[in-house]
Structure formats: C-alpha cells, structure tokens
mmCIF file of C-alpha atoms in Angstrom:
data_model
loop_
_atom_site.group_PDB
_atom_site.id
_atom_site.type_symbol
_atom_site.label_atom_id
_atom_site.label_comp_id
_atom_site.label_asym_id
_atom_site.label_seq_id
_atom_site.Cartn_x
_atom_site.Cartn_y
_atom_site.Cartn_z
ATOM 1 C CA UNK A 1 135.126 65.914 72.658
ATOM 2 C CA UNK A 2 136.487 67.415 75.185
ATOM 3 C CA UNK A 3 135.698 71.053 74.304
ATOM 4 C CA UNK A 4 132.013 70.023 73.762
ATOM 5 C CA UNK A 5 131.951 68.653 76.990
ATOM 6 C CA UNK A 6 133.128 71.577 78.806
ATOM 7 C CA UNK A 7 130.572 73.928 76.844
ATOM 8 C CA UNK A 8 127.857 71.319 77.496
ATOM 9 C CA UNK A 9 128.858 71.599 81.351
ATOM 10 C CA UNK A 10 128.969 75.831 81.339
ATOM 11 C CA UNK A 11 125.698 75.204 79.305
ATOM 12 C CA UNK A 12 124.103 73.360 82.307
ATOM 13 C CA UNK A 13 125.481 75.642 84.690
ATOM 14 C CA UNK A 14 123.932 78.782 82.863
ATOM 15 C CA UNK A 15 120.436 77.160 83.048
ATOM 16 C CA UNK A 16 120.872 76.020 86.718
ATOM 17 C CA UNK A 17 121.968 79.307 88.030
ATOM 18 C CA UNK A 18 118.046 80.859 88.076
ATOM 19 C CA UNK A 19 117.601 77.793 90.310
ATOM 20 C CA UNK A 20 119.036 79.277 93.283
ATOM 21 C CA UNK A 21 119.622 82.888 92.458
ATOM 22 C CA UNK A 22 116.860 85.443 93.964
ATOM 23 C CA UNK A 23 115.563 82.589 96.274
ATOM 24 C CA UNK A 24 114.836 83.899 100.052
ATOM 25 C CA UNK A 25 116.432 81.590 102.701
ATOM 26 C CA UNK A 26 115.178 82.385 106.070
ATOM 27 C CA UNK A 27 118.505 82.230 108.515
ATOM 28 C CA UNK A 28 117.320 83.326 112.010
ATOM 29 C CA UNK A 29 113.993 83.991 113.480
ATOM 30 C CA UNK A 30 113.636 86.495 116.272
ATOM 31 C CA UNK A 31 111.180 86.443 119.424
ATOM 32 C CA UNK A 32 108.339 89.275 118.460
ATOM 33 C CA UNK A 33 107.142 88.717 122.403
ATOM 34 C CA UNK A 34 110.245 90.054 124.269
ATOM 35 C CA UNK A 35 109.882 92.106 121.578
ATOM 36 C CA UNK A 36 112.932 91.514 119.368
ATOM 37 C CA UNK A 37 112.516 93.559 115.958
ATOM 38 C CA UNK A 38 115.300 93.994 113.894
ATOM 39 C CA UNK A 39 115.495 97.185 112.340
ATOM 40 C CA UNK A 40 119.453 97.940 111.007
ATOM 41 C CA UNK A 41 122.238 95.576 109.496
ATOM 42 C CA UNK A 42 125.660 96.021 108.947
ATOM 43 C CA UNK A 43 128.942 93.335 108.696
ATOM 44 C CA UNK A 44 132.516 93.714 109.735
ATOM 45 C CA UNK A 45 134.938 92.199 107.374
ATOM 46 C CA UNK A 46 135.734 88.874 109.131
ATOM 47 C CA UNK A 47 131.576 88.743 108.128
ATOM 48 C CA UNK A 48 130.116 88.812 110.991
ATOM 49 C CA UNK A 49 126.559 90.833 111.068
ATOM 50 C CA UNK A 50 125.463 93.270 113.888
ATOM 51 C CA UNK A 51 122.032 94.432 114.250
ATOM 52 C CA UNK A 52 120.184 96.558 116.496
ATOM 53 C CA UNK A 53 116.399 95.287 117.881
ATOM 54 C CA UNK A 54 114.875 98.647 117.625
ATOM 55 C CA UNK A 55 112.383 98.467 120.234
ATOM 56 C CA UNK A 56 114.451 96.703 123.368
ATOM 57 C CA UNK A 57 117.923 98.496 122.578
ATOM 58 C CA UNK A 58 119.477 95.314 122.112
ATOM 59 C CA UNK A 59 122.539 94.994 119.562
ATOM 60 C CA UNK A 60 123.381 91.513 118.586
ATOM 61 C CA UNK A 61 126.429 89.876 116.848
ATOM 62 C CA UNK A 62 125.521 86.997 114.252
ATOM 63 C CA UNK A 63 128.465 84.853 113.499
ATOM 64 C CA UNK A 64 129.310 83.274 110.297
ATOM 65 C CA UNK A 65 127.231 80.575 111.134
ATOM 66 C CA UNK A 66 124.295 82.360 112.019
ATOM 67 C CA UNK A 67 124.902 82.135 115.914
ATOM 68 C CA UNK A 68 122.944 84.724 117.594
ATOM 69 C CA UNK A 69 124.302 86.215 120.670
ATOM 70 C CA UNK A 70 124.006 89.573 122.641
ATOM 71 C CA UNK A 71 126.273 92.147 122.409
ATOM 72 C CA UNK A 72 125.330 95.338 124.112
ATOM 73 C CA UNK A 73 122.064 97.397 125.404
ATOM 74 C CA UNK A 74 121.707 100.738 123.961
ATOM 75 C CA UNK A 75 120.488 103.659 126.790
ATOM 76 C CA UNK A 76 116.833 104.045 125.172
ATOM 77 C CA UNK A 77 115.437 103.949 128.330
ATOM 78 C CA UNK A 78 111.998 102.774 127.094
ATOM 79 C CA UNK A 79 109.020 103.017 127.878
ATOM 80 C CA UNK A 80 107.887 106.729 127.975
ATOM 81 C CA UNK A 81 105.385 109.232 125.969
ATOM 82 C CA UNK A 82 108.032 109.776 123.128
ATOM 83 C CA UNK A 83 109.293 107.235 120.673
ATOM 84 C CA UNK A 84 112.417 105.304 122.264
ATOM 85 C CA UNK A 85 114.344 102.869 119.439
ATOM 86 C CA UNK A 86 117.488 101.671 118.882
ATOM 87 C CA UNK A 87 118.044 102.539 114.545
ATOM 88 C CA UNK A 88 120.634 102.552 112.151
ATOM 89 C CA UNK A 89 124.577 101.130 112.253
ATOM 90 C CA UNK A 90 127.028 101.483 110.546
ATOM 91 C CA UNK A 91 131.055 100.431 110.693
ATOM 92 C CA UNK A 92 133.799 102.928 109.994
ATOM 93 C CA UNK A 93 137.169 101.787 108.041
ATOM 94 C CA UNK A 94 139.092 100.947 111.076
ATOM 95 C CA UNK A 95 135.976 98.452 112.427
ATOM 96 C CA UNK A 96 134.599 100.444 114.599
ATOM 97 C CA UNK A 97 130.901 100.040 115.039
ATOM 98 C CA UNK A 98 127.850 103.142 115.360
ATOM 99 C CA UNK A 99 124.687 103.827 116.353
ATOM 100 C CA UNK A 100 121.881 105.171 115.835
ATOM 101 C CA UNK A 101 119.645 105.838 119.933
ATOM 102 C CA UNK A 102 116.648 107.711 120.087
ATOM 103 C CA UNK A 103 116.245 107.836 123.891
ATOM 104 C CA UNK A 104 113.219 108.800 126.508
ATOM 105 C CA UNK A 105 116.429 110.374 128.664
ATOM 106 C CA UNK A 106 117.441 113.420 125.767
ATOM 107 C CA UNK A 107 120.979 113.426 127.445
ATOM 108 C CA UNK A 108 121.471 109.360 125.580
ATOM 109 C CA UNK A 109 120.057 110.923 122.387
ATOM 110 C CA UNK A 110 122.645 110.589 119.406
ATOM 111 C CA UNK A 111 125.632 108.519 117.788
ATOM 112 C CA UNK A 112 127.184 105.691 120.432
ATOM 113 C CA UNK A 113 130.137 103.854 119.590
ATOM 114 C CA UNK A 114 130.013 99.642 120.534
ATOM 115 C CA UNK A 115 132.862 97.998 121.347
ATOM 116 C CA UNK A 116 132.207 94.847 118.610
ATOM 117 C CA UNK A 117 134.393 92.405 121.208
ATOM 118 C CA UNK A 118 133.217 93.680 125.044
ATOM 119 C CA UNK A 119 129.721 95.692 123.867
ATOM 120 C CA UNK A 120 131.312 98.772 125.948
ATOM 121 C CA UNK A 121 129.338 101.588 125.024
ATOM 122 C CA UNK A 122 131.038 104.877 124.471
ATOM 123 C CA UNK A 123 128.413 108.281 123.625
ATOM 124 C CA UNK A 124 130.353 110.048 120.813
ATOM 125 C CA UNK A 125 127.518 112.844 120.293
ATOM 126 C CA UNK A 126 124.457 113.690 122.074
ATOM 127 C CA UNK A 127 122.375 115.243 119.523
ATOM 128 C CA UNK A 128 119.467 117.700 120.253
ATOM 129 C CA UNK A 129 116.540 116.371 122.103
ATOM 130 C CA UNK A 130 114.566 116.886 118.604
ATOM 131 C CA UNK A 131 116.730 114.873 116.779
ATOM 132 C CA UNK A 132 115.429 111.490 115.576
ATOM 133 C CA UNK A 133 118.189 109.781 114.191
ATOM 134 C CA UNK A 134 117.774 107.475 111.717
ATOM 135 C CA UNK A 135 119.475 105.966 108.978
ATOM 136 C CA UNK A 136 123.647 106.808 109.668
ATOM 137 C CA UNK A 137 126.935 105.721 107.591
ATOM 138 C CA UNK A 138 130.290 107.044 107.336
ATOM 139 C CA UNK A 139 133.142 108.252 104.502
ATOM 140 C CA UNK A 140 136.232 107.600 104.882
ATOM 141 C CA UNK A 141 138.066 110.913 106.597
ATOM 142 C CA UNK A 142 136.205 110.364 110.040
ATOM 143 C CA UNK A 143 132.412 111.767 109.435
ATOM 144 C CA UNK A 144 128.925 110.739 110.082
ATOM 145 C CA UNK A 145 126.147 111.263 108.365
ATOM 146 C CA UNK A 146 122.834 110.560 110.132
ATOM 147 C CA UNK A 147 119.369 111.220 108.399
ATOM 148 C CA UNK A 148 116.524 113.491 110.984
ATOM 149 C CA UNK A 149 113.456 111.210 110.068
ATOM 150 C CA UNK A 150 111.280 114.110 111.349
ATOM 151 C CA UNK A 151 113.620 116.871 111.302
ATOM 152 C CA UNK A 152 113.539 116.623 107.436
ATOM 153 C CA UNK A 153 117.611 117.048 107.191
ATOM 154 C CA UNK A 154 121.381 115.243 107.649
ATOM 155 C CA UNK A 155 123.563 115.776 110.703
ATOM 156 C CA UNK A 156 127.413 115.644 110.080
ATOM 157 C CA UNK A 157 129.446 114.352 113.162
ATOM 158 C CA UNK A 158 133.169 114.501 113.344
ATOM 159 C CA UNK A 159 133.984 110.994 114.885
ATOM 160 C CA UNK A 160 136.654 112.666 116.489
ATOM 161 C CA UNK A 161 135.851 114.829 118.704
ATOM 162 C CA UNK A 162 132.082 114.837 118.751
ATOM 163 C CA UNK A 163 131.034 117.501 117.437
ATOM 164 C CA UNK A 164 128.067 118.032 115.536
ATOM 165 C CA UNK A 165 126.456 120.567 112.823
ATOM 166 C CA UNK A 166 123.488 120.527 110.281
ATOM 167 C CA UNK A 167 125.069 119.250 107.254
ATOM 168 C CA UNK A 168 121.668 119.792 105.413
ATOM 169 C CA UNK A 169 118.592 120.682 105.093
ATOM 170 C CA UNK A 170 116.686 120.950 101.965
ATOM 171 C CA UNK A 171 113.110 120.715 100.690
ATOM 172 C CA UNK A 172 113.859 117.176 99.240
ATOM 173 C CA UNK A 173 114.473 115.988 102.582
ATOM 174 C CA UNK A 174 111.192 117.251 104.349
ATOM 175 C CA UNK A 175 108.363 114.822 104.819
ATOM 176 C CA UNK A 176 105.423 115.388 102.006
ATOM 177 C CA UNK A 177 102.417 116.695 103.321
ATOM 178 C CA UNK A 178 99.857 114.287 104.207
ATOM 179 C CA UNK A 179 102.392 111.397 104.440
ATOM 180 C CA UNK A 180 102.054 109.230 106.821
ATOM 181 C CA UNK A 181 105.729 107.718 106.551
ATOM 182 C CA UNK A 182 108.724 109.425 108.119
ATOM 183 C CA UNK A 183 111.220 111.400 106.016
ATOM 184 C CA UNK A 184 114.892 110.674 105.777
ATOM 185 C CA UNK A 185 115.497 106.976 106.789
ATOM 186 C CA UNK A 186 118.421 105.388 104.973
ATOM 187 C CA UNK A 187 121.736 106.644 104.743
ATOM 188 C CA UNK A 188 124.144 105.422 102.630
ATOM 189 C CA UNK A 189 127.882 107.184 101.398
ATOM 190 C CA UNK A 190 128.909 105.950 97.821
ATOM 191 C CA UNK A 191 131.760 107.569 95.333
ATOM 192 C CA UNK A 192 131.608 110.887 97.063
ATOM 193 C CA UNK A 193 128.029 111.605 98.115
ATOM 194 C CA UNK A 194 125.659 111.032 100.711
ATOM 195 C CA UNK A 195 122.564 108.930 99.384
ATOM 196 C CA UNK A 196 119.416 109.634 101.646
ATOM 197 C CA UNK A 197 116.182 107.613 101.584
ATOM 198 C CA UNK A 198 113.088 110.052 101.873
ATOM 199 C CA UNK A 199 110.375 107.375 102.992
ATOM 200 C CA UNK A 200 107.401 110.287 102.745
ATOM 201 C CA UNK A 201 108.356 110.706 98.967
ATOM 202 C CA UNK A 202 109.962 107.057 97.472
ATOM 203 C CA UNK A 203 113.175 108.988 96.469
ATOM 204 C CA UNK A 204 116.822 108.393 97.125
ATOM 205 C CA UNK A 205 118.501 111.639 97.344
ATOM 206 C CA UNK A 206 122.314 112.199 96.304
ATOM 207 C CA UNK A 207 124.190 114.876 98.088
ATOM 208 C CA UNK A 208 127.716 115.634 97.135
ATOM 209 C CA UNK A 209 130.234 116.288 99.653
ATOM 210 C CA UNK A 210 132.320 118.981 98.776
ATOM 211 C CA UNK A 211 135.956 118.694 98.906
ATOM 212 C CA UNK A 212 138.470 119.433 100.920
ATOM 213 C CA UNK A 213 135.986 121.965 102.818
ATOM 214 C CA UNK A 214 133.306 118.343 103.578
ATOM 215 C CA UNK A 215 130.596 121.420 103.023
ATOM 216 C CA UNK A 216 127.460 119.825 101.160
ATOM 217 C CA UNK A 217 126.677 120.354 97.862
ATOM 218 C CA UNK A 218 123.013 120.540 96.122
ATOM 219 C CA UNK A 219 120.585 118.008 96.555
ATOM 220 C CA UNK A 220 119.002 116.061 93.465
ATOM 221 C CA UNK A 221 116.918 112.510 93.616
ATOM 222 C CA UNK A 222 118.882 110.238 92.238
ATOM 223 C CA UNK A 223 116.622 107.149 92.216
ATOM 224 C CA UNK A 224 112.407 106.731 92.861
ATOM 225 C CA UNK A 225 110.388 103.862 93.814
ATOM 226 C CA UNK A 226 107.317 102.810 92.050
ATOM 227 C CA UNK A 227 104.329 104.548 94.020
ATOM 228 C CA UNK A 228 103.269 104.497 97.062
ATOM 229 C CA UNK A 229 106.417 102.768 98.353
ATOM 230 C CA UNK A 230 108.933 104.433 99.990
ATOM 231 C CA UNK A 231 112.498 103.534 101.010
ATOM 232 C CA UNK A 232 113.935 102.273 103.922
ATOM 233 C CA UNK A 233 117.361 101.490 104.238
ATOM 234 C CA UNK A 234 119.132 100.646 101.384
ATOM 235 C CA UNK A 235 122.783 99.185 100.141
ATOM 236 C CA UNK A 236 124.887 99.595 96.657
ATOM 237 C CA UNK A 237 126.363 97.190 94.488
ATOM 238 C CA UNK A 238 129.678 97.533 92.711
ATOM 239 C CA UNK A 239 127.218 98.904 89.651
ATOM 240 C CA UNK A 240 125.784 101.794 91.434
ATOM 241 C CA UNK A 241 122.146 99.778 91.310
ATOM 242 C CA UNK A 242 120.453 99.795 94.998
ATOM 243 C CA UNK A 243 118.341 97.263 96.662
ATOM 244 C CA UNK A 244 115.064 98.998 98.737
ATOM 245 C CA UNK A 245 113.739 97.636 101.694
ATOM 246 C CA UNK A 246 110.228 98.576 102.134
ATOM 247 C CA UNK A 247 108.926 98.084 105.637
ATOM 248 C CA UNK A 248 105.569 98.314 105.463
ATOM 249 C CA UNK A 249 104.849 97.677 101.649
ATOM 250 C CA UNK A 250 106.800 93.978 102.384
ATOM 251 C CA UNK A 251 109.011 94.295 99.442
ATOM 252 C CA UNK A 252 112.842 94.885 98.334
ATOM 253 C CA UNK A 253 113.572 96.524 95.187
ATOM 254 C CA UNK A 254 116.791 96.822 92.993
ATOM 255 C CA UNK A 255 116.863 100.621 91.724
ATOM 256 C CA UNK A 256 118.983 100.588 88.663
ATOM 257 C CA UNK A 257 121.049 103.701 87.816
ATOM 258 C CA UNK A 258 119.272 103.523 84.290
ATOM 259 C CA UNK A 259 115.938 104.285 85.915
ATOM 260 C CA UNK A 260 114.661 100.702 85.413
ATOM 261 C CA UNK A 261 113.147 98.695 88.234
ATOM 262 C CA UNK A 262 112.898 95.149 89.702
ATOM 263 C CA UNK A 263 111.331 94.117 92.823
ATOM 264 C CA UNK A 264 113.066 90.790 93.914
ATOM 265 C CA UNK A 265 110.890 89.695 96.947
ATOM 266 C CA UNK A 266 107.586 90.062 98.151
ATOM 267 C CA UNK A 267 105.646 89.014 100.937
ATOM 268 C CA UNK A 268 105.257 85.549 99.404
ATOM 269 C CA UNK A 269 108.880 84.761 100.192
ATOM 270 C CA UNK A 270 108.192 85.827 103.536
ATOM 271 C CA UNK A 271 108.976 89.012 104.124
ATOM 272 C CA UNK A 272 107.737 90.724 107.154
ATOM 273 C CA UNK A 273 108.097 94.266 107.096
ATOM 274 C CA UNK A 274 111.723 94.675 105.511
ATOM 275 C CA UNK A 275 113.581 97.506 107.041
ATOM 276 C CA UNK A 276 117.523 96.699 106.116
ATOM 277 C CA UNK A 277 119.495 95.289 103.454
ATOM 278 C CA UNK A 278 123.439 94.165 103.596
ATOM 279 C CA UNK A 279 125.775 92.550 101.697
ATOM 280 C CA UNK A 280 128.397 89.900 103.079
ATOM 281 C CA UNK A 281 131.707 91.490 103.048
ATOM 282 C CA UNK A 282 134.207 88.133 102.551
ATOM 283 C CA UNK A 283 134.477 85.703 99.048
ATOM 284 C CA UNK A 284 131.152 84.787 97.675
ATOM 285 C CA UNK A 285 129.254 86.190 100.072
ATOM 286 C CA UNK A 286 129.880 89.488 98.757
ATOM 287 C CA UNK A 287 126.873 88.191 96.276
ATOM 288 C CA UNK A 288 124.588 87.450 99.751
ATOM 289 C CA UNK A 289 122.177 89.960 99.896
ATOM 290 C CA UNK A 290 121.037 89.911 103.354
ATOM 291 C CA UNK A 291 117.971 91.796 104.557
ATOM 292 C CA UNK A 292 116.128 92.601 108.254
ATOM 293 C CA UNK A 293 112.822 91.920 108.562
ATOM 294 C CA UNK A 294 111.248 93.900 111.802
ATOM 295 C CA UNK A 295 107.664 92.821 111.954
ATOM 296 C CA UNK A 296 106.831 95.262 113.796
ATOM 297 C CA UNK A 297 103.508 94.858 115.321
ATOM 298 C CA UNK A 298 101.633 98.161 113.848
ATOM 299 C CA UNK A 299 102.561 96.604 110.652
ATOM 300 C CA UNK A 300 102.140 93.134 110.265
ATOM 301 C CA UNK A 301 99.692 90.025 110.873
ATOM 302 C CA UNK A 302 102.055 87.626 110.658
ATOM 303 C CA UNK A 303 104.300 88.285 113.613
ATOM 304 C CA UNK A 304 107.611 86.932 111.799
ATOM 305 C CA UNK A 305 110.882 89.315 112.991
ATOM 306 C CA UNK A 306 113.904 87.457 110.589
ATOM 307 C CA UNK A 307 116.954 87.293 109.289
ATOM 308 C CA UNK A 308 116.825 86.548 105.592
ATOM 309 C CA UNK A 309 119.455 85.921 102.692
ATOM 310 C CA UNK A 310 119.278 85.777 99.255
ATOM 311 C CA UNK A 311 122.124 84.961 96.560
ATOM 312 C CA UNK A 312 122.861 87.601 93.426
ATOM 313 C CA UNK A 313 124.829 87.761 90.491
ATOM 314 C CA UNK A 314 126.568 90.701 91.400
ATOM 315 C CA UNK A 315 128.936 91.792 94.575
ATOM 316 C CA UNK A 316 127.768 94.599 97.199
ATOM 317 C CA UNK A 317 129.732 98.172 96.831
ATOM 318 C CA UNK A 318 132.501 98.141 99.387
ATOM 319 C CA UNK A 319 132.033 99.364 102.885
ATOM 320 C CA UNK A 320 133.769 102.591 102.648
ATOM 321 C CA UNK A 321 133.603 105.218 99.783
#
C-alpha cells in the first residue's frame, strides 16, 4: 500500500508540474516616463540581478526579493545627435561586474567596470568612437568579448590591462542588406567559443577560441530563428539549448542544439519587447528563467518596461565557460 501510494503521489506530481512550468510571473515593473527600459541582465552568485536601463545609464541591483534599488550611472552623457545607451553586462569569475556604454562624449565609449557594493565606476577600455558595443561576456582567463552591432564584428579586451584588438570580423557578422535590425547583439561564451547573436540575419554564430594563442577560429551559425525574427540576447542551459529574446517580435524562443524549435512566450503573457534572458545562479532558481522586457517606445503600444520570470525543467549553463 505503501508503494502504490508513493507512485500515486509522483503520479500527481507529474501531471501538476505543466501547471506552473512555462508560466510568466511579472516581478517588477519599471517607470517608461523617466524613461527606465531595461535592456541587459546578469546575476552574481549570492543571486542578486543587475541590469542596465539603456536609455538613462542607470544600473540597478535587484535583490533576492525583488527590491529594486540604484546602483550606479553610466557616463552616456545623453541627449545628443548619436545614439547614447547603456547595453550589455556581464560578471567575470571573481564577481566583478561589466559594461557595455555607448556614449555622446567618444572618450566614455567602451567596457566600464561597477563596483557591485559602492557603484564606483572604473573605465577599463575606451573603444573607438565607431564602436557600438553591444552584447559583452567573458571566459574564464581574463577576456572580453563585446559584439559591434554596426561594426559587423567582436572586440577582444584583456581585462587586465585594457587593451583592445578586433577579435573578428567575418561576413556572418555583418548586417544583411536591407535589414532594418542591427547586427551582432548577444554575446554569450559557452565550452570554448564565443556565441554571437546576428539580429539582421536570426542566427547565433559560434566562434572558437583558439588555444593557448586566444586567436579566433572560423565562424559557422550554430543555431537560426524561425523568420523574420532575430536574436537578441540570449543564455544556455546545461544542454547546450538557448532561450532568444526577441525585442521587437515580443517573443522568447528555446533553440535546441538538434535544430528543433519552441517559442515559450509571446506577447499574450505580456511581453513587451524582450531584450535579455538570465538564469538564477543559487538552488532552484537555477531553473528561473528570467527575462528583460525594455518597451522601448519605437516599439511598443503598450508601454510595459518589466522584469519577468518563468520556471523550467532544466538548470541555466554556469556563468563561466
């Protein structure tokens, strides 16, 4: 009896599980009139979430319990003629936190460091005043990779003493012709290569890095959306499948490395221009799939800059590859 009533119980469980997996929880709403637009994501391991508000500079902490509070004020020195945003983030293996600044003043253009407990801002490189950084993410022996949305290529920086070079630039990474939508966007390292979200042309692209030399090896696309969507940013899972946030096409998509596809939200869960997807970093909540919705205002009618969750069956990749 006993036995039956355990497999009866794991029975029950089994059915309730669809229940709440795949189910968008909104967490935090953001002010669209100051404006507050969240564009990048990324947690620390005590699971706290950072994320930038591309069009004010702002970074903010989120705590565990989904306390918002500001951090630090990235130099974009908005407003002027050229685009001015505050983009990606990402957290190296000793905690310390990156980002992405495309700045009106060329000399704040690049990678700054954030201190995650004062917001002291430290400029690590100050890329060319042509460089739009996007999408960035590091590997484990003290490199950053950033993606040139309209440069069509990848900068390298050595975290340690600022330096900078072209790590690539390839025909996969250029924007197609006629697009509308920028070029490389997301940046992600995983098992050895540098994954790069071409927006223009819905692919993922795998680059290897070469070792010991860190020299780039030759580009393929390793994953596609589903026409005419194209990738934001985007985050692994301990499988090697990879969940798409979509901006402008309001949806996120699991990429599976088998070539299949699922898209797990839509605007009728209430996304609102997607740009970022993270996964908790601590217990369970390695199974939260957490995603940044920007709204931003050439792009939506709805006005709704979020914070959204929702729960999985299967942990996020860890932080560093």
């Amino acid at each position: 009896m006993r036995v039956k009533h355990l497999l009866l119980l794991l029975a029950l469980a089994m059915l309730a599980a669809p229940l709440w997996a795949n189910q968008a929880e909104t967490l935090v709403l953001f002010d669209p009139t100051v404006p507050e637009n969240p564009e990048s994501i990324v947690f620390d391991r005590f699971d706290n979430a950072y994320v930038t508000l591309a069009l004010n500079g702002a970074v903010v902490r989120i705590s565990r319990h989904f306390a918002v509070t500001h951090l630090a004020s990235l130099p974009i020195d908005a407003p002027c003629a050229t685009p001015a945003v505050a983009l990606g983030l990402a957290i190296d293996w000793r905690g310390r936190l990156f980002a992405a600044v495309v700045s009106c003043n060329p000399a704040n253009t690049g990678i700054w460091r954030i201190n995650k407990f004062t917001g002291a801002l430290t400029q690590v490189a100050n890329l060319p005043s042509f460089a739009v950084p996007n999408g960035i993410d590091v590997d484990n022996r003290g490199s950053l990779y950033a993606g040139d949305t309209f440069a069509g290529l990848v900068w390298r920086v050595d975290l340690r003493d600022g330096s900078y070079e072209v790590w690539k630039d390839d025909p996969l990474l250029e924007i197609a012709p006629g697009s509308p939508f920028p070029g490389p966007n997301g940046v992600e390292v995983y098992k050895g290569e540098v994954y790069v979200a071409n927006s223009s042309t819905g692919d993922i692209i795998a680059i290897p890095i070469d070792r010991p030399s860190g020299t780039a090896g030759d580009a393929r696309v390793a994953f596609s959306l589903p026409e005419p969507q194209g990738c934001d940013e985007f985050v692994f899972d301990i499988k090697g499948s990879v969940y798409c946030t979509t901006d402008p096409f309001n949806t996120v998509v699991r990429l599976d490395p088998d070539g299949t596809t699922e898209i797990l939200l839509t605007a009728d869960d209430l996304l609102d221009g997607p740009t970022s997807a993270a996964f908790g970093r601590r217990g369970q909540n390695r199974k939260s799939l957490y995603i940044t919705n920007a709204a931003f205002p050439q792009f939506t009618t709805t006005f709704r800059p979020s914070l959204m969750r929702i729960r999985l069956d299967t942990p996020g990749a860890p932080l560093i590859q």
